[in-house]
């Protein structure tokens, strides 16, 4: 039942290439043809191209297991994690491009790290503890199992950048914090260990670069590789923040 | 020359590096973290199962203490671990979990009352104590006597890494992303920092520091099939090795996991077999009972991996374009069980194989999983050979794991070592005798050398391809230095690696870009990877015994008489060298709290150390004499360790059954 010996398909990856480090580089599309293999992902395909056809091709992979969020790119116009994209789910002709919005490093590699750190600093995406120092010898503070699960459900974000790349507002406003930012605020807002109240969160996202900039197009929700409930969270935050701005 | 001076330079932005950086920063020192990738993308994020800490919160963890965790860890290491370090670790692990809880990690929590679990394939009911409701939950893991592994669903590493990384951002810890240390700046006695390459612009910087720490994780990519991320190429190990002064410890100790999905090597959990899954060969035959009639698929990790490779060697593997593999069959467990209890496995199978594991067998093959060996350090995390050089986490041979790491102890080690070694680095930076002038001429010399190497690589018309050499190295390591080892194969492996190292001098590069250039990166890394591979292969060749994950078919017994010692590998300061220099550091049976014996699983026969009997007698007599004293007094009499720990970490750990009398 597991024998698979069908003839291999030839696939073509057309890749948007550009090296901003090189003054002579002009953005261009380059085609690479290769033979598909059983279980081939874009991780395997791109490495095969780099090792056998074009050593200069730039792209980012780290965990190659859908965990780290490094390899988001535009696959036939849609942002997704390349490592868990099987070529057999793609047409024979596929176009790959770097994520828009983020600074281009080269070819399919973009600088999500720098942007995410900036977002974290701006939204203070760390726990603002109620006590200065916990006594680490003591039994930990209790939390209900359901609440821990609910926080983890929002904590699963891998900061891949798909939501920002798909965002209509982000295409117009470079300072928009994006669904990734709202997800973080929602996560810390839910966490009783964080001392910040809604007024404090309003200071962070209560304007057009924050939650009032969202046009509710919600592509973020559709493309999130972790299926985070971004639609609900953004709507909820906007309602909470709108109450505060009216007050 | 672009120069930067800081107090502490941390190479590696995963859990160990970031936690150390936080401790150092909180003590008022300046710290710079170098990371190949944005820190939240580090391989720490891939840890799924959890971290061990003896909280004794759950019913099946009742009675757990540091003592039980200590014994599990030492037995797991096949007595290769440094027992003082193991004690420091088990004492600090509960504090590390609780610190993360205070920083926001959403640990899964205990639900009081009855719950259904599967143990040995049989459904069973457990009644959790109501007084434990809301405390950190713990699950079962291999090689442990108690349910001790704290977890965040099945994304523990991710949640821990984001917590720690966000704390580092809160403290303003500086991180250079996409930066790689090319070499350490040192004068043969003291480490002064590193020459750092910006992986985007190609610019070199001399980073000078009082203390330099290597926290770069493992070296799984020396092998063709590994569960490790693509950045786990052992470049931190290589930095230390190439000084010619610092030593790497126990590099031959490499752990393999039985069920990496094939060919990608992504892990599927041991739980598949724990729940009743079977291993099958090309004929669909269930082969494990032929080899291991007692434990079958559920023998220990090293045993199952060995049997699988043996079966493949006999030609029973399933042929594929990427080489042979075997099948993991969980279809017999039924869809409801898989969708409820093996959800992650199901998602991995769907995403990466495009199969539904409730209907199709999963292609698997043992995959390299963990590097026990690393930069040899003393208990403070500092190299005993090169002052000012520290190491923590998987990159270090501290030496917590000896020859086999226990599941759940890796991610625990990252944060525990980060806490402990971070304190010792802060102490080091605070000592006036370490206020030394920045050695700029030395830094210039190292920077010039790296620059010349890179220029030569880009300029020369070489005949060898870096990617091909890496592939050949991975093939050699997998073929000869894998799960099964014996003299002839190891000899062949060593010879092939030496030849590859020589061939690597003729690497040519087609893309001549100074900045972002994956081929150039491969070209300079492959030589370092080959040196590491040689420390593993040559160390394995010399070690004529079997211990933990190091298995010699020609010497299948553990031999404490001749081999109760740690391998130290040094790289000779000679451009023509193709072999490390090996030395050995004996472990002292006379001071062990737990003298060598049977692990409680695996082979029963071993060649004892001549001093084991006397030490065991001493330990037994002391325990008998002190049977009225509490466990802390007995432990302190057997092997005192408290003074090795930073003072802030010495306090007793509170448990439901062990309330603290006096608040710390």
PDB file of C-alpha atoms in Angstrom, chain B residues 7-179:
ATOM      1  CA  UNK B   7      32.231  43.135  29.347  1.00  0.00           C
ATOM      2  CA  UNK B   8      30.768  39.859  28.182  1.00  0.00           C
ATOM      3  CA  UNK B   9      30.456  38.513  24.654  1.00  0.00           C
ATOM      4  CA  UNK B  10      27.894  35.708  24.349  1.00  0.00           C
ATOM      5  CA  UNK B  11      28.105  33.663  21.175  1.00  0.00           C
ATOM      6  CA  UNK B  12      24.689  32.110  20.568  1.00  0.00           C
ATOM      7  CA  UNK B  13      21.193  33.532  21.116  1.00  0.00           C
ATOM      8  CA  UNK B  14      19.318  30.409  22.219  1.00  0.00           C
ATOM      9  CA  UNK B  15      18.064  29.662  25.721  1.00  0.00           C
ATOM     10  CA  UNK B  16      21.490  29.121  27.324  1.00  0.00           C
ATOM     11  CA  UNK B  17      23.072  32.229  25.817  1.00  0.00           C
ATOM     12  CA  UNK B  18      20.120  34.520  26.474  1.00  0.00           C
ATOM     13  CA  UNK B  19      19.626  33.337  30.056  1.00  0.00           C
ATOM     14  CA  UNK B  20      23.318  33.857  30.775  1.00  0.00           C
ATOM     15  CA  UNK B  21      23.150  37.317  29.179  1.00  0.00           C
ATOM     16  CA  UNK B  22      20.200  38.272  31.390  1.00  0.00           C
ATOM     17  CA  UNK B  23      22.077  37.265  34.545  1.00  0.00           C
ATOM     18  CA  UNK B  24      25.163  39.196  33.495  1.00  0.00           C
ATOM     19  CA  UNK B  25      23.166  42.301  32.533  1.00  0.00           C
ATOM     20  CA  UNK B  26      21.256  42.224  35.818  1.00  0.00           C
ATOM     21  CA  UNK B  27      24.565  42.300  37.655  1.00  0.00           C
ATOM     22  CA  UNK B  28      25.338  45.588  35.903  1.00  0.00           C
ATOM     23  CA  UNK B  29      27.721  44.460  33.182  1.00  0.00           C
ATOM     24  CA  UNK B  30      27.496  45.236  29.485  1.00  0.00           C
ATOM     25  CA  UNK B  31      26.753  42.246  27.322  1.00  0.00           C
ATOM     26  CA  UNK B  32      26.581  41.608  23.587  1.00  0.00           C
ATOM     27  CA  UNK B  33      24.885  38.516  22.162  1.00  0.00           C
ATOM     28  CA  UNK B  34      25.842  37.217  18.718  1.00  0.00           C
ATOM     29  CA  UNK B  35      23.279  35.129  16.896  1.00  0.00           C
ATOM     30  CA  UNK B  36      23.280  33.510  13.454  1.00  0.00           C
ATOM     31  CA  UNK B  37      19.536  34.106  13.273  1.00  0.00           C
ATOM     32  CA  UNK B  38      16.966  36.201  15.141  1.00  0.00           C
ATOM     33  CA  UNK B  39      17.188  34.696  18.679  1.00  0.00           C
ATOM     34  CA  UNK B  40      13.586  33.510  18.720  1.00  0.00           C
ATOM     35  CA  UNK B  41      14.413  31.292  15.728  1.00  0.00           C
ATOM     36  CA  UNK B  42      17.110  29.395  17.677  1.00  0.00           C
ATOM     37  CA  UNK B  43      16.934  25.622  17.846  1.00  0.00           C
ATOM     38  CA  UNK B  44      15.862  25.832  21.521  1.00  0.00           C
ATOM     39  CA  UNK B  45      12.393  26.518  20.083  1.00  0.00           C
ATOM     40  CA  UNK B  46      12.254  22.986  18.704  1.00  0.00           C
ATOM     41  CA  UNK B  47      12.207  21.300  22.121  1.00  0.00           C
ATOM     42  CA  UNK B  48       8.709  19.919  22.469  1.00  0.00           C
ATOM     43  CA  UNK B  49       8.406  17.474  25.349  1.00  0.00           C
ATOM     44  CA  UNK B  50       9.491  19.563  28.295  1.00  0.00           C
ATOM     45  CA  UNK B  51      12.080  20.174  31.008  1.00  0.00           C
ATOM     46  CA  UNK B  52      12.816  18.076  34.049  1.00  0.00           C
ATOM     47  CA  UNK B  53      12.581  19.588  37.506  1.00  0.00           C
ATOM     48  CA  UNK B  54      11.679  17.685  40.684  1.00  0.00           C
ATOM     49  CA  UNK B  55       8.656  19.752  41.709  1.00  0.00           C
ATOM     50  CA  UNK B  56       6.699  16.635  42.761  1.00  0.00           C
ATOM     51  CA  UNK B  57       3.420  18.345  41.874  1.00  0.00           C
ATOM     52  CA  UNK B  58       1.628  15.433  40.204  1.00  0.00           C
ATOM     53  CA  UNK B  59       0.516  12.123  41.702  1.00  0.00           C
ATOM     54  CA  UNK B  60       3.065  10.113  39.707  1.00  0.00           C
ATOM     55  CA  UNK B  61       5.750  12.575  40.810  1.00  0.00           C
ATOM     56  CA  UNK B  62       5.050  12.249  44.511  1.00  0.00           C
ATOM     57  CA  UNK B  63       8.187  11.524  46.497  1.00  0.00           C
ATOM     58  CA  UNK B  64      10.361  13.075  43.803  1.00  0.00           C
ATOM     59  CA  UNK B  65      13.319  15.109  45.033  1.00  0.00           C
ATOM     60  CA  UNK B  66      16.648  16.393  43.775  1.00  0.00           C
ATOM     61  CA  UNK B  67      18.065  13.038  44.938  1.00  0.00           C
ATOM     62  CA  UNK B  68      15.926  10.997  42.544  1.00  0.00           C
ATOM     63  CA  UNK B  69      16.555  13.380  39.653  1.00  0.00           C
ATOM     64  CA  UNK B  70      20.288  13.170  40.408  1.00  0.00           C
ATOM     65  CA  UNK B  71      20.341   9.377  40.307  1.00  0.00           C
ATOM     66  CA  UNK B  72      18.276   9.225  37.098  1.00  0.00           C
ATOM     67  CA  UNK B  73      20.668  11.685  35.447  1.00  0.00           C
ATOM     68  CA  UNK B  74      23.855   9.852  36.488  1.00  0.00           C
ATOM     69  CA  UNK B  75      22.476   6.448  35.470  1.00  0.00           C
ATOM     70  CA  UNK B  76      21.319   7.947  32.163  1.00  0.00           C
ATOM     71  CA  UNK B  77      24.858   9.247  31.590  1.00  0.00           C
ATOM     72  CA  UNK B  78      26.210   5.710  32.094  1.00  0.00           C
ATOM     73  CA  UNK B  79      28.373   7.251  34.833  1.00  0.00           C
ATOM     74  CA  UNK B  80      30.035   9.665  32.451  1.00  0.00           C
ATOM     75  CA  UNK B  81      28.547  12.760  34.119  1.00  0.00           C
ATOM     76  CA  UNK B  82      30.386  15.005  36.568  1.00  0.00           C
ATOM     77  CA  UNK B  83      28.375  14.265  39.704  1.00  0.00           C
ATOM     78  CA  UNK B  84      29.054  17.652  41.293  1.00  0.00           C
ATOM     79  CA  UNK B  85      27.645  19.336  38.198  1.00  0.00           C
ATOM     80  CA  UNK B  86      24.662  16.950  38.183  1.00  0.00           C
ATOM     81  CA  UNK B  87      23.954  17.974  41.786  1.00  0.00           C
ATOM     82  CA  UNK B  88      24.211  21.675  40.959  1.00  0.00           C
ATOM     83  CA  UNK B  89      21.815  21.079  38.077  1.00  0.00           C
ATOM     84  CA  UNK B  90      19.100  19.142  39.907  1.00  0.00           C
ATOM     85  CA  UNK B  91      19.184  21.671  42.753  1.00  0.00           C
ATOM     86  CA  UNK B  92      18.709  24.602  40.351  1.00  0.00           C
ATOM     87  CA  UNK B  93      16.177  23.072  37.939  1.00  0.00           C
ATOM     88  CA  UNK B  94      13.090  23.750  40.149  1.00  0.00           C
ATOM     89  CA  UNK B  95      14.256  27.360  40.538  1.00  0.00           C
ATOM     90  CA  UNK B  96      14.638  27.683  36.780  1.00  0.00           C
ATOM     91  CA  UNK B  97      11.104  26.433  36.111  1.00  0.00           C
ATOM     92  CA  UNK B  98       9.705  28.744  38.755  1.00  0.00           C
ATOM     93  CA  UNK B  99      11.658  31.693  37.439  1.00  0.00           C
ATOM     94  CA  UNK B 100      10.205  31.095  33.981  1.00  0.00           C
ATOM     95  CA  UNK B 101       6.740  30.855  35.544  1.00  0.00           C
ATOM     96  CA  UNK B 102       7.298  34.233  37.171  1.00  0.00           C
ATOM     97  CA  UNK B 103       8.438  35.635  33.812  1.00  0.00           C
ATOM     98  CA  UNK B 104       5.292  34.455  32.062  1.00  0.00           C
ATOM     99  CA  UNK B 105       5.903  31.010  30.554  1.00  0.00           C
ATOM    100  CA  UNK B 106       2.419  29.470  30.260  1.00  0.00           C
ATOM    101  CA  UNK B 107       3.331  26.114  31.844  1.00  0.00           C
ATOM    102  CA  UNK B 108       0.571  23.546  31.598  1.00  0.00           C
ATOM    103  CA  UNK B 109      -1.095  23.204  35.005  1.00  0.00           C
ATOM    104  CA  UNK B 110      -2.388  20.422  37.218  1.00  0.00           C
ATOM    105  CA  UNK B 111      -6.133  19.780  37.222  1.00  0.00           C
ATOM    106  CA  UNK B 112      -7.214  18.237  40.521  1.00  0.00           C
ATOM    107  CA  UNK B 113      -9.324  15.068  40.506  1.00  0.00           C
ATOM    108  CA  UNK B 114      -9.565  11.966  38.320  1.00  0.00           C
ATOM    109  CA  UNK B 115      -8.082  11.757  34.845  1.00  0.00           C
ATOM    110  CA  UNK B 116      -7.568   8.974  32.306  1.00  0.00           C
ATOM    111  CA  UNK B 117      -4.077   8.165  31.068  1.00  0.00           C
ATOM    112  CA  UNK B 118      -2.464   5.361  29.053  1.00  0.00           C
ATOM    113  CA  UNK B 119       0.370   3.533  30.779  1.00  0.00           C
ATOM    114  CA  UNK B 120       2.067   0.655  28.930  1.00  0.00           C
ATOM    115  CA  UNK B 121      -0.767   0.700  26.419  1.00  0.00           C
ATOM    116  CA  UNK B 122      -3.374   0.171  29.125  1.00  0.00           C
ATOM    117  CA  UNK B 123      -5.927   2.789  30.168  1.00  0.00           C
ATOM    118  CA  UNK B 124      -5.611   3.780  33.787  1.00  0.00           C
ATOM    119  CA  UNK B 125      -7.134   6.377  36.070  1.00  0.00           C
ATOM    120  CA  UNK B 126      -5.048   8.771  38.149  1.00  0.00           C
ATOM    121  CA  UNK B 127      -6.392  10.947  40.929  1.00  0.00           C
ATOM    122  CA  UNK B 128      -4.528  14.267  41.099  1.00  0.00           C
ATOM    123  CA  UNK B 129      -4.472  15.934  44.508  1.00  0.00           C
ATOM    124  CA  UNK B 130      -6.853  18.861  44.849  1.00  0.00           C
ATOM    125  CA  UNK B 131      -4.154  20.779  46.726  1.00  0.00           C
ATOM    126  CA  UNK B 132      -1.978  20.567  43.606  1.00  0.00           C
ATOM    127  CA  UNK B 133      -4.639  22.264  41.442  1.00  0.00           C
ATOM    128  CA  UNK B 134      -3.057  25.050  39.381  1.00  0.00           C
ATOM    129  CA  UNK B 135       0.564  24.076  40.050  1.00  0.00           C
ATOM    130  CA  UNK B 136       2.888  23.240  37.153  1.00  0.00           C
ATOM    131  CA  UNK B 137       1.958  19.913  35.542  1.00  0.00           C
ATOM    132  CA  UNK B 138       4.491  17.141  34.848  1.00  0.00           C
ATOM    133  CA  UNK B 139       4.546  14.227  32.411  1.00  0.00           C
ATOM    134  CA  UNK B 140       6.387  10.934  32.086  1.00  0.00           C
ATOM    135  CA  UNK B 141       9.645  10.638  30.130  1.00  0.00           C
ATOM    136  CA  UNK B 142      12.181   7.925  29.404  1.00  0.00           C
ATOM    137  CA  UNK B 143      14.761   6.879  31.984  1.00  0.00           C
ATOM    138  CA  UNK B 144      13.064   8.607  34.912  1.00  0.00           C
ATOM    139  CA  UNK B 145      11.613   7.096  38.074  1.00  0.00           C
ATOM    140  CA  UNK B 146       9.070   9.889  38.527  1.00  0.00           C
ATOM    141  CA  UNK B 147       6.844  11.999  36.317  1.00  0.00           C
ATOM    142  CA  UNK B 148       9.077  15.050  36.409  1.00  0.00           C
ATOM    143  CA  UNK B 149       8.914  16.755  33.037  1.00  0.00           C
ATOM    144  CA  UNK B 150       7.302  20.195  33.129  1.00  0.00           C
ATOM    145  CA  UNK B 151       5.765  21.170  29.808  1.00  0.00           C
ATOM    146  CA  UNK B 152       3.837  23.755  27.851  1.00  0.00           C
ATOM    147  CA  UNK B 153       1.532  21.563  25.777  1.00  0.00           C
ATOM    148  CA  UNK B 154       3.875  20.250  23.069  1.00  0.00           C
ATOM    149  CA  UNK B 155       5.613  23.576  22.464  1.00  0.00           C
ATOM    150  CA  UNK B 156       7.765  23.830  25.579  1.00  0.00           C
ATOM    151  CA  UNK B 157      10.958  25.078  23.962  1.00  0.00           C
ATOM    152  CA  UNK B 158       9.098  27.693  21.957  1.00  0.00           C
ATOM    153  CA  UNK B 159       7.312  29.081  25.013  1.00  0.00           C
ATOM    154  CA  UNK B 160      10.511  29.098  27.093  1.00  0.00           C
ATOM    155  CA  UNK B 161      12.551  30.761  24.354  1.00  0.00           C
ATOM    156  CA  UNK B 162       9.986  33.503  23.774  1.00  0.00           C
ATOM    157  CA  UNK B 163       9.780  34.187  27.518  1.00  0.00           C
ATOM    158  CA  UNK B 164      13.539  34.429  27.944  1.00  0.00           C
ATOM    159  CA  UNK B 165      14.069  36.357  24.711  1.00  0.00           C
ATOM    160  CA  UNK B 166      11.401  38.895  25.698  1.00  0.00           C
ATOM    161  CA  UNK B 167      13.046  39.311  29.116  1.00  0.00           C
ATOM    162  CA  UNK B 168      16.342  39.990  27.356  1.00  0.00           C
ATOM    163  CA  UNK B 169      14.618  42.634  25.212  1.00  0.00           C
ATOM    164  CA  UNK B 170      13.104  44.171  28.369  1.00  0.00           C
ATOM    165  CA  UNK B 171      16.601  44.529  29.829  1.00  0.00           C
ATOM    166  CA  UNK B 172      17.897  46.057  26.615  1.00  0.00           C
ATOM    167  CA  UNK B 173      20.340  43.210  25.992  1.00  0.00           C
ATOM    168  CA  UNK B 174      22.045  43.981  22.704  1.00  0.00           C
ATOM    169  CA  UNK B 175      21.826  41.262  20.059  1.00  0.00           C
ATOM    170  CA  UNK B 176      23.631  41.207  16.758  1.00  0.00           C
ATOM    171  CA  UNK B 177      21.442  39.070  14.555  1.00  0.00           C
ATOM    172  CA  UNK B 178      22.891  37.349  11.492  1.00  0.00           C
ATOM    173  CA  UNK B 179      26.379  37.579  12.954  1.00  0.00           C
TER     174      UNK B 179
END
